[in-house]
Short mmCIF file of C-alpha atoms and ligand atoms in Angstrom, two decimals:
data_model
loop_
_atom_site.label_atom_id
_atom_site.label_comp_id
_atom_site.label_asym_id
_atom_site.label_seq_id
_atom_site.Cartn_x
_atom_site.Cartn_y
_atom_site.Cartn_z
CA MET A 704 0.04 -0.14 0.16
CA LYS A 705 1.43 3.47 -0.86
CA HIS A 706 1.85 5.94 1.69
CA PHE A 707 2.17 9.86 1.72
CA ASN A 708 2.30 12.68 3.88
CA TYR A 709 -0.44 14.16 2.66
CA ILE A 710 -3.71 13.09 0.54
CA PHE A 711 -6.11 15.52 -1.01
CA THR A 712 -9.43 13.56 -1.31
CA GLY A 713 -10.98 15.86 -4.09
CA SER A 714 -8.67 18.01 -6.33
CA GLY A 715 -10.64 20.97 -7.26
CA LEU A 716 -10.31 24.86 -6.45
CA ALA A 717 -9.53 24.70 -2.69
CA ALA A 718 -7.00 21.46 -2.86
CA LEU A 719 -5.28 22.97 -6.04
CA MET A 720 -5.01 26.50 -4.22
CA THR A 721 -3.52 24.78 -1.31
CA VAL A 722 -1.02 22.40 -3.15
CA TYR A 723 0.05 25.15 -5.70
CA LYS A 724 0.95 27.48 -2.64
CA MET A 725 2.53 24.60 -0.84
CA ALA A 726 4.65 24.04 -3.91
CA GLN A 727 5.29 27.85 -4.32
CA SER A 728 6.52 27.73 -0.69
CA GLY A 729 9.38 25.44 -1.29
CA ALA A 730 8.81 24.28 2.48
CA PHE A 731 6.95 20.76 1.60
CA LYS A 732 9.71 19.42 -0.76
CA ASP A 733 10.55 16.47 1.56
CA LYS A 734 6.67 15.64 1.69
CA THR A 735 4.93 13.51 -0.39
CA ILE A 736 1.62 14.74 -1.76
CA LEU A 737 -1.20 12.74 -3.41
CA LEU A 738 -4.21 14.31 -5.24
CA LEU A 739 -6.87 12.32 -5.83
CA ASP A 740 -10.06 13.10 -7.98
CA GLU A 741 -12.68 11.25 -9.85
CA ASN A 742 -12.42 14.00 -12.46
CA SER A 743 -9.78 14.51 -14.87
CA LYS A 744 -9.94 18.20 -14.44
CA LYS A 745 -9.61 18.66 -18.27
CA THR A 746 -12.86 20.50 -19.06
CA ASN A 747 -14.31 23.78 -18.52
CA ASP A 748 -16.71 22.88 -15.91
CA ARG A 749 -17.42 26.30 -14.27
CA THR A 750 -16.65 30.16 -14.44
CA TRP A 751 -15.41 31.84 -11.08
CA CYS A 752 -15.78 35.49 -10.49
CA PHE A 753 -14.16 37.43 -7.60
CA TRP A 754 -13.08 40.91 -6.52
CA ASN A 755 -9.69 41.90 -5.62
CA ILE A 756 -7.58 45.01 -5.39
CA GLN A 757 -4.15 43.78 -5.87
CA LYS A 758 -2.73 41.09 -8.56
CA GLY A 759 -2.34 37.88 -6.96
CA ASN A 760 -1.64 34.33 -7.87
CA TRP A 761 -4.59 33.62 -10.32
CA GLU A 762 -3.68 36.73 -12.69
CA PRO A 763 -2.53 34.22 -15.60
CA ALA A 764 -6.15 32.47 -15.39
CA ILE A 765 -8.04 35.85 -15.51
CA SER A 766 -9.83 36.19 -18.72
CA LYS A 767 -11.76 39.41 -18.07
CA LYS A 768 -11.95 42.13 -15.75
CA TRP A 769 -14.69 44.76 -15.03
CA ASP A 770 -14.02 48.27 -13.35
CA SER A 771 -17.83 48.60 -12.79
CA ALA A 772 -20.88 46.86 -11.97
CA LEU A 773 -24.76 47.21 -12.37
CA PHE A 774 -27.28 46.42 -9.65
CA ALA A 775 -30.98 46.65 -10.53
CA ASN A 776 -34.48 45.96 -9.39
CA ALA A 777 -37.90 46.53 -10.73
CA ASP A 778 -37.58 50.16 -9.39
CA PHE A 779 -34.15 51.61 -9.96
CA THR A 780 -30.60 50.53 -11.37
CA ARG A 781 -27.50 51.87 -9.84
CA ASP A 782 -24.03 51.98 -11.56
CA LEU A 783 -21.40 50.72 -9.10
CA ASP A 784 -17.88 52.10 -9.52
CA LEU A 785 -15.71 49.39 -8.06
CA GLU A 786 -12.63 51.21 -7.67
CA PRO A 787 -10.19 50.24 -6.14
CA TYR A 788 -11.76 46.87 -6.67
CA GLN A 789 -11.93 44.87 -10.30
CA TYR A 790 -14.48 42.05 -10.58
CA ASN A 791 -12.36 39.14 -12.43
CA MET A 792 -13.39 36.18 -14.37
CA VAL A 793 -11.51 32.89 -14.28
CA GLN A 794 -12.51 29.88 -16.96
CA GLY A 795 -12.33 26.73 -14.92
CA LEU A 796 -10.00 25.07 -17.31
CA ASP A 797 -7.53 28.05 -17.36
CA PHE A 798 -7.47 27.62 -13.66
CA TYR A 799 -6.78 23.67 -13.63
CA ASN A 800 -4.02 24.03 -16.34
CA GLN A 801 -2.15 26.90 -14.60
CA VAL A 802 -1.84 24.85 -11.34
CA PHE A 803 -1.51 21.42 -13.05
CA GLU A 804 1.34 22.75 -15.25
CA PHE A 805 3.25 24.23 -12.18
CA ILE A 806 2.65 21.24 -9.53
CA LEU A 807 3.17 18.50 -11.72
CA ASN A 808 6.70 19.54 -12.47
CA GLU A 809 7.39 18.75 -8.57
CA LYS A 810 8.78 15.26 -7.90
CA ASN A 811 6.99 14.84 -4.48
CA ILE A 812 3.19 15.71 -5.91
CA SER A 813 1.27 13.29 -8.00
CA TYR A 814 -2.22 13.19 -9.28
CA VAL A 815 -4.53 10.10 -9.54
CA ASN A 816 -7.80 10.17 -11.34
CA GLN A 817 -9.71 7.77 -8.99
CA LYS A 818 -12.90 7.93 -7.04
CA VAL A 819 -12.41 7.84 -3.47
CA THR A 820 -15.16 5.36 -1.60
CA ASP A 821 -13.60 5.50 2.01
CA ILE A 822 -11.54 7.44 4.31
CA ASN A 823 -11.15 5.85 7.53
CA GLU A 824 -9.09 7.52 10.28
CA LEU A 825 -6.93 5.07 12.40
CA ASP A 826 -4.56 5.28 15.40
CA ASN A 827 -1.31 6.29 13.51
CA HIS A 828 -2.23 7.13 10.10
CA VAL A 829 -5.37 7.44 7.77
CA PHE A 830 -6.63 4.85 5.33
CA VAL A 831 -7.98 6.05 1.99
CA ALA A 832 -9.51 3.69 -0.47
CA THR A 833 -10.37 4.43 -4.05
CA GLU A 834 -12.61 2.44 -6.45
CA LYS A 835 -9.00 0.85 -7.55
CA GLU A 836 -6.14 0.96 -4.92
CA THR A 837 -5.76 1.68 -1.07
CA TYR A 838 -3.22 4.37 0.38
CA THR A 839 -2.41 5.67 3.82
CA CYS A 840 -0.87 9.04 4.90
CA VAL A 841 -0.49 11.00 7.97
CA THR A 842 -2.61 13.91 6.89
CA VAL A 843 -6.03 14.14 4.57
CA PHE A 844 -7.19 17.34 3.54
CA ASN A 845 -10.95 16.33 2.17
CA SER A 846 -13.15 18.54 -0.08
CA ILE A 847 -15.44 15.52 -1.09
CA TYR A 848 -18.68 17.58 -0.05
CA ASN A 849 -21.15 15.62 2.18
CA LYS A 850 -24.56 16.95 1.37
CA ALA A 851 -26.64 14.76 3.14
CA GLN A 852 -24.68 15.41 6.72
CA ILE A 853 -25.32 19.28 6.12
CA GLU A 854 -28.86 18.82 4.80
CA ASN A 855 -30.05 16.27 7.54
CA GLN A 856 -29.43 18.60 10.48
CA THR A 857 -32.13 21.39 11.43
CA LYS A 858 -30.17 23.57 13.77
CA TYR A 859 -28.40 25.58 11.13
CA PRO A 860 -30.23 26.98 8.08
CA VAL A 861 -29.31 25.82 4.73
CA LEU A 862 -30.12 27.45 1.43
CA GLN A 863 -28.76 26.77 -1.85
CA GLN A 864 -27.23 29.46 -4.27
CA HIS A 865 -28.43 27.42 -7.40
CA PHE A 866 -28.49 28.55 -11.02
CA ILE A 867 -28.15 27.70 -14.57
CA GLY A 868 -26.03 29.87 -16.82
CA TRP A 869 -25.84 30.24 -20.74
CA PHE A 870 -22.92 31.50 -22.59
CA ILE A 871 -24.35 33.12 -25.74
CA LYS A 872 -23.46 34.71 -28.73
CA SER A 873 -26.13 37.31 -30.21
CA LYS A 874 -26.44 39.06 -33.51
CA GLU A 875 -27.49 42.23 -31.90
CA PRO A 876 -24.83 44.17 -30.20
CA VAL A 877 -26.72 44.84 -26.65
CA PHE A 878 -24.12 44.25 -24.18
CA ASN A 879 -21.91 46.58 -22.41
CA PRO A 880 -18.54 44.64 -22.13
CA ASP A 881 -17.33 47.06 -19.38
CA GLN A 882 -19.81 46.61 -16.94
CA ALA A 883 -20.80 43.02 -15.33
CA THR A 884 -24.64 42.84 -13.96
CA PHE A 885 -24.30 41.90 -10.39
CA MET A 886 -27.51 41.45 -9.51
CA ASP A 887 -30.70 42.17 -11.39
CA PHE A 888 -33.88 41.76 -9.38
CA SER A 889 -36.16 43.07 -11.96
CA VAL A 890 -36.97 39.22 -12.63
CA GLU A 891 -40.19 37.90 -11.19
CA GLN A 892 -39.40 36.71 -7.40
CA LYS A 893 -42.37 34.18 -7.23
CA GLY A 894 -41.86 34.12 -3.38
CA ASN A 895 -38.05 33.58 -3.80
CA THR A 896 -34.75 35.40 -3.71
CA ARG A 897 -34.30 35.28 -7.68
CA PHE A 898 -31.98 37.40 -10.04
CA MET A 899 -29.85 37.56 -13.20
CA TYR A 900 -26.33 37.61 -13.26
CA VAL A 901 -24.57 38.80 -16.59
CA LEU A 902 -21.13 38.69 -17.38
CA PRO A 903 -20.39 40.12 -20.95
CA THR A 904 -17.25 39.56 -22.66
CA SER A 905 -18.13 41.52 -25.65
CA THR A 906 -21.09 43.56 -27.28
CA THR A 907 -22.34 40.22 -28.31
CA GLU A 908 -21.07 37.65 -25.86
CA ALA A 909 -22.06 37.19 -22.36
CA LEU A 910 -22.95 34.45 -19.62
CA LEU A 911 -26.21 34.58 -18.22
CA GLU A 912 -27.06 33.11 -15.12
CA TYR A 913 -30.41 32.81 -13.74
CA THR A 914 -29.89 32.35 -10.07
CA LEU A 915 -31.83 31.79 -6.75
CA PHE A 916 -30.92 31.65 -3.22
CA SER A 917 -33.61 29.56 -1.97
CA HIS A 918 -34.05 26.21 -0.52
CA ASP A 919 -35.51 24.09 -3.40
CA LEU A 920 -33.91 23.76 -6.88
CA LEU A 921 -36.17 24.24 -9.76
CA ALA A 922 -36.75 22.26 -12.83
CA LYS A 923 -34.12 22.73 -15.42
CA GLU A 924 -36.80 24.30 -17.94
CA GLU A 925 -37.71 26.83 -15.29
CA TYR A 926 -34.09 28.21 -15.27
CA GLU A 927 -33.85 28.10 -18.98
CA GLN A 928 -37.17 29.71 -19.77
CA GLU A 929 -36.21 32.54 -17.60
CA ILE A 930 -33.09 33.04 -19.15
CA GLU A 931 -34.67 33.21 -22.59
CA LYS A 932 -37.16 35.49 -21.41
CA TYR A 933 -34.41 37.95 -19.99
CA ILE A 934 -32.45 37.76 -23.42
CA ARG A 935 -35.67 38.77 -25.36
CA LYS A 936 -35.98 41.68 -22.91
CA LEU A 937 -32.51 42.48 -23.69
CA GLY A 938 -33.71 42.95 -27.51
CA ILE A 939 -31.98 39.96 -28.71
CA HIS A 940 -33.80 38.08 -31.30
CA ASN A 941 -30.89 36.01 -32.77
CA PHE A 942 -28.43 34.07 -30.74
CA GLU A 943 -26.88 30.74 -30.07
CA ILE A 944 -25.68 29.21 -26.89
CA ILE A 945 -21.84 28.40 -26.98
CA GLU A 946 -21.47 27.02 -23.40
CA LYS A 947 -23.77 26.07 -20.59
CA GLU A 948 -22.93 25.75 -16.70
CA GLN A 949 -25.13 25.08 -13.91
CA GLY A 950 -24.45 25.29 -9.99
CA SER A 951 -25.83 24.48 -6.51
CA ILE A 952 -23.52 25.91 -3.85
CA PRO A 953 -24.90 25.50 0.02
CA MET A 954 -25.25 28.91 1.95
CA THR A 955 -25.12 27.63 5.55
CA CYS A 956 -23.50 28.72 8.95
CA TYR A 957 -23.05 24.90 9.95
CA PRO A 958 -19.97 24.89 12.17
CA PHE A 959 -17.99 22.62 9.63
CA TRP A 960 -14.86 22.98 11.74
CA LYS A 961 -16.51 20.75 14.35
CA LYS A 962 -15.68 17.69 12.34
CA THR A 963 -11.97 18.39 11.98
CA THR A 964 -9.59 15.92 14.02
CA ASN A 965 -5.84 16.05 14.04
CA ARG A 966 -5.64 13.97 10.89
CA VAL A 967 -8.56 15.03 8.72
CA LEU A 968 -9.30 18.77 7.80
CA ASN A 969 -12.48 19.54 5.50
CA ILE A 970 -11.49 22.17 3.11
CA GLY A 971 -13.41 24.15 0.59
CA THR A 972 -17.19 23.92 0.35
CA ALA A 973 -16.80 20.79 2.49
CA GLY A 974 -14.70 22.78 5.15
CA GLY A 975 -17.15 25.80 5.16
CA TRP A 976 -14.78 27.71 3.06
CA THR A 977 -18.01 29.04 1.11
CA LYS A 978 -19.25 32.58 1.89
CA ALA A 979 -22.37 31.35 3.84
CA SER A 980 -24.29 34.59 2.76
CA THR A 981 -23.38 34.97 -0.90
CA GLY A 982 -22.05 31.06 -2.16
CA TYR A 983 -18.78 33.11 -3.02
CA THR A 984 -15.97 30.50 -2.58
CA PHE A 985 -13.02 31.53 -4.94
CA LYS A 986 -11.65 34.41 -2.68
CA ASN A 987 -12.32 32.70 0.37
CA SER A 988 -10.46 29.55 -0.77
CA ASP A 989 -7.59 31.73 -1.88
CA LYS A 990 -7.24 33.30 1.58
CA LYS A 991 -7.86 30.12 3.57
CA SER A 992 -5.43 28.17 1.46
CA THR A 993 -2.71 30.73 2.25
CA GLN A 994 -3.51 30.67 5.80
CA LEU A 995 -3.44 26.83 5.87
CA VAL A 996 0.10 26.58 3.92
CA ALA A 997 1.52 28.76 6.68
CA PHE A 998 -0.37 26.80 9.59
CA LEU A 999 0.96 23.49 8.38
CA GLN A 1000 4.73 24.92 8.51
CA GLU A 1001 4.01 25.71 12.26
CA GLY A 1002 3.30 21.99 13.07
CA LYS A 1003 0.06 22.98 15.05
CA ASP A 1004 -2.84 20.31 15.83
CA LEU A 1005 -5.32 20.72 12.99
CA ARG A 1006 -8.06 21.33 15.37
CA GLN A 1007 -6.56 24.84 15.85
CA PHE A 1008 -6.81 25.84 12.34
CA HIS A 1009 -10.46 27.35 12.21
CA LYS A 1010 -10.90 30.85 14.01
CA LYS A 1011 -14.38 31.68 14.43
CA THR A 1012 -15.34 35.46 13.45
CA LYS A 1013 -18.16 38.03 13.85
CA PHE A 1014 -18.80 37.69 10.39
CA TRP A 1015 -19.84 34.12 10.74
CA PHE A 1016 -22.63 35.48 13.04
CA TYR A 1017 -23.59 38.34 10.42
CA ASP A 1018 -24.09 35.55 7.83
CA LEU A 1019 -26.19 33.79 10.14
CA LEU A 1020 -28.52 36.74 10.60
CA LEU A 1021 -29.18 37.02 6.84
CA LEU A 1022 -29.61 33.38 6.41
CA ASP A 1023 -32.14 33.18 9.12
CA ILE A 1024 -34.21 36.14 7.45
CA LEU A 1025 -33.93 34.34 3.92
CA ASN A 1026 -34.74 31.13 5.34
CA ARG A 1027 -37.85 32.39 7.01
CA HIS A 1028 -38.62 35.09 4.50
CA ASN A 1029 -37.25 33.77 1.26
CA GLU A 1030 -39.18 36.64 -0.73
CA LEU A 1031 -37.42 39.38 1.20
CA GLY A 1032 -34.31 38.98 -0.39
CA ALA A 1033 -34.53 41.41 -3.36
CA SER A 1034 -35.73 44.19 -0.79
CA ILE A 1035 -32.74 43.52 1.52
CA PHE A 1036 -30.02 43.40 -1.21
CA SER A 1037 -31.90 46.39 -2.77
CA ALA A 1038 -31.50 48.44 0.47
CA MET A 1039 -27.65 47.62 0.79
CA PHE A 1040 -26.83 48.60 -2.77
CA LYS A 1041 -29.32 51.36 -3.48
CA LYS A 1042 -27.36 53.89 -1.34
CA GLY A 1043 -24.31 51.93 0.06
CA ASN A 1044 -20.78 52.39 -0.65
CA PRO A 1045 -19.65 49.40 -3.02
CA THR A 1046 -15.82 49.40 -1.82
CA LEU A 1047 -17.36 49.17 1.74
CA ILE A 1048 -20.14 46.27 0.93
CA PHE A 1049 -16.86 44.54 -0.87
CA LYS A 1050 -14.86 44.76 2.08
CA PHE A 1051 -17.52 43.80 4.43
CA LEU A 1052 -18.11 40.57 2.27
CA ASP A 1053 -14.25 40.12 2.36
CA GLU A 1054 -14.60 40.27 6.22
CA GLU A 1055 -12.22 43.12 6.53
CA THR A 1056 -14.13 45.49 7.95
CA SER A 1057 -14.05 47.30 11.40
CA TYR A 1058 -17.16 47.11 13.82
CA LEU A 1059 -17.93 50.91 12.63
CA GLU A 1060 -17.67 49.83 9.08
CA ASP A 1061 -19.98 46.84 9.61
CA LEU A 1062 -22.67 49.11 10.86
CA GLN A 1063 -22.47 51.35 7.97
CA VAL A 1064 -23.42 48.46 5.84
CA ILE A 1065 -25.81 46.49 8.04
CA LEU A 1066 -27.96 49.81 8.98
CA LYS A 1067 -28.58 50.21 5.47
CA CYS A 1068 -30.51 46.84 5.53
CA PRO A 1069 -34.10 46.77 6.91
CA LYS A 1070 -33.58 47.12 10.73
CA ARG A 1071 -36.63 45.17 12.44
CA LEU A 1072 -35.89 42.20 10.28
CA PHE A 1073 -32.50 42.04 11.71
CA ILE A 1074 -33.25 42.83 15.39
CA LYS A 1075 -35.79 39.80 15.22
CA ALA A 1076 -33.00 37.59 13.59
CA LEU A 1077 -30.43 38.80 16.20
CA VAL A 1078 -32.73 37.62 18.91
CA ARG A 1079 -33.30 34.18 17.02
CA SER A 1080 -29.51 33.78 16.52
CA ILE A 1081 -28.43 34.49 19.82
CA ARG A 1082 -30.57 31.64 20.53
CA TYR A 1083 -29.00 29.47 17.99
CA ILE A 1084 -25.55 30.18 19.39
CA TYR A 1085 -26.94 29.32 22.93
CA THR A 1086 -28.38 26.03 22.08
CA SER A 1087 -25.35 25.13 20.09
CA LYS A 1088 -23.18 25.66 23.15
CA THR A 1089 -25.45 23.85 25.39
CA THR A 1090 -25.98 20.50 22.99
C1 LIG B 1054 -20.80 26.31 -12.15
C2 LIG B 1054 -20.23 27.01 -11.06
C3 LIG B 1054 -19.79 28.49 -10.86
C4 LIG B 1054 -19.29 28.96 -9.69
N1 LIG B 1054 -19.09 30.19 -9.81
C5 LIG B 1054 -18.35 30.79 -8.80
C6 LIG B 1054 -17.90 32.16 -8.46
O1 LIG B 1054 -18.14 32.95 -9.51
N2 LIG B 1054 -17.34 32.45 -7.56
C7 LIG B 1054 -17.06 32.13 -6.37
O2 LIG B 1054 -16.43 32.53 -5.50
N3 LIG B 1054 -17.50 30.72 -6.18
C8 LIG B 1054 -18.10 30.29 -7.27
N4 LIG B 1054 -19.02 28.77 -7.32
C9 LIG B 1054 -18.74 28.11 -5.95
C10 LIG B 1054 -17.35 27.44 -5.53
O3 LIG B 1054 -16.55 28.32 -5.97
C11 LIG B 1054 -16.95 26.42 -6.54
O4 LIG B 1054 -18.05 25.47 -6.21
C12 LIG B 1054 -15.71 25.49 -6.00
O5 LIG B 1054 -15.28 24.84 -7.00
C13 LIG B 1054 -15.60 24.93 -4.81
O6 LIG B 1054 -14.37 24.62 -4.52
P1 LIG B 1054 -14.15 22.95 -3.66
O7 LIG B 1054 -12.90 22.69 -3.78
O8 LIG B 1054 -14.77 23.38 -2.32
O9 LIG B 1054 -15.03 21.95 -4.44
P2 LIG B 1054 -14.86 21.65 -6.00
O10 LIG B 1054 -13.89 22.48 -6.64
O11 LIG B 1054 -16.01 21.21 -6.48
O12 LIG B 1054 -13.85 20.19 -5.60
C14 LIG B 1054 -14.09 19.10 -5.17
C15 LIG B 1054 -13.45 17.97 -6.16
O13 LIG B 1054 -13.98 16.69 -5.44
C16 LIG B 1054 -14.12 15.89 -6.48
N5 LIG B 1054 -14.95 14.56 -5.91
C17 LIG B 1054 -16.15 14.63 -5.49
N6 LIG B 1054 -16.46 13.50 -4.99
C18 LIG B 1054 -15.34 12.65 -5.13
C19 LIG B 1054 -15.06 11.26 -4.89
N7 LIG B 1054 -15.69 10.46 -4.32
N8 LIG B 1054 -13.80 10.91 -5.26
C20 LIG B 1054 -12.77 11.80 -5.73
N9 LIG B 1054 -13.17 12.85 -6.24
C21 LIG B 1054 -14.22 13.31 -5.89
C22 LIG B 1054 -14.66 16.58 -7.68
O14 LIG B 1054 -14.55 15.83 -8.79
C23 LIG B 1054 -14.23 17.96 -7.48
O15 LIG B 1054 -12.90 18.07 -8.42
C24 LIG B 1054 -19.16 28.22 -8.33
C25 LIG B 1054 -19.46 27.01 -8.50
C26 LIG B 1054 -19.99 26.23 -9.74
C27 LIG B 1054 -20.45 24.69 -9.61
#
């Protein structure tokens, strides 16, 4: 049975960011690292967007940047000047290629395309089985998301950011390639939080995603009918679909870190690296993977890795409201974006604001709703401490 220092079960965003930085650091050259994934990671399976100020590791994989974004609902539209931020688009395949080209040159890192079937922690090591082989290691970083575990508990609300996206090419030049549509709530809400998200790459090309923050997925036709309706509303009559994508990203404050042991750390969405109130994961994974690589060099117990912050609680407030009153999402986000300072909102979502700045963002939202959620959430925390 082959033995490794580190095995990554699941080798998507979080694992690849972590291994890339481990290789970059030069501090793990004497450690053997195995990446396992059931997927070959050779297809363009998703489009990531994230905002940042400074150029970072993923610059070579960025295919488009926007300095401006649009927020809209049925009553108003607002152009958001993103400065000093830029909103960046990364095609999944460009990211995978960038990472694999770099890490597979390292003698101590290997990738095996196999489906993991078991992770079993024993006294002195971890046993990992795939459909074809078995391995042992000192430490597992797992990013295989256990949907049932999260959805079968009732203590913490679980919503989904779910969507279908069409990348289209139109005959009519209707798009403004200098501006992404961040959230357009002018679409019918039908008792949920529903919006269109548009990433134009030229006047005739864009990715359009019909997105919900809600509990239940829709039938495929419903997302697609809504995308088509929106395309017509934009004045497009002739278009072809170049690519499609879909996703369902969990939005929850479930305390993933409680599952960490000294040998198995869940990372990525499986480890709570998805921002609970938005579903954004790219930026958070970038930050967390940097922290993890530094943490590993300190040789500490993995259970000390997670640090709970005030932002966990803020996310809980919003999720509590959307969980009970899913129809209120459009009014809450509209209140935040109508007059709020976009730079401050991004900083808040990046979990980098001071208490004073937090208040500036939160006080833009409907106060009564948040006060009620505050009372309920304090109760959540109390019961989670006593159970
Ligand atoms: C279409 C789409 C678009 C998204 N867009 C954005 C965005 O714009 N911005 C943003 O911040 N976030 C976005 N997200 C959310 C999030 O960034 C991604 O889901 C991200 O890939 C999560 O990273 P991860 O490492 O947790 O999971 P993944 O990247 O999904 O990696 C997990 C890996 O585990 C593998 N795996 C699963 N089961 C097994 C098994 N049994 N054995 C072996 N391997 C297994 C999978 O093949 C996968 O490669 C998007 C998600 C999707 C699906």
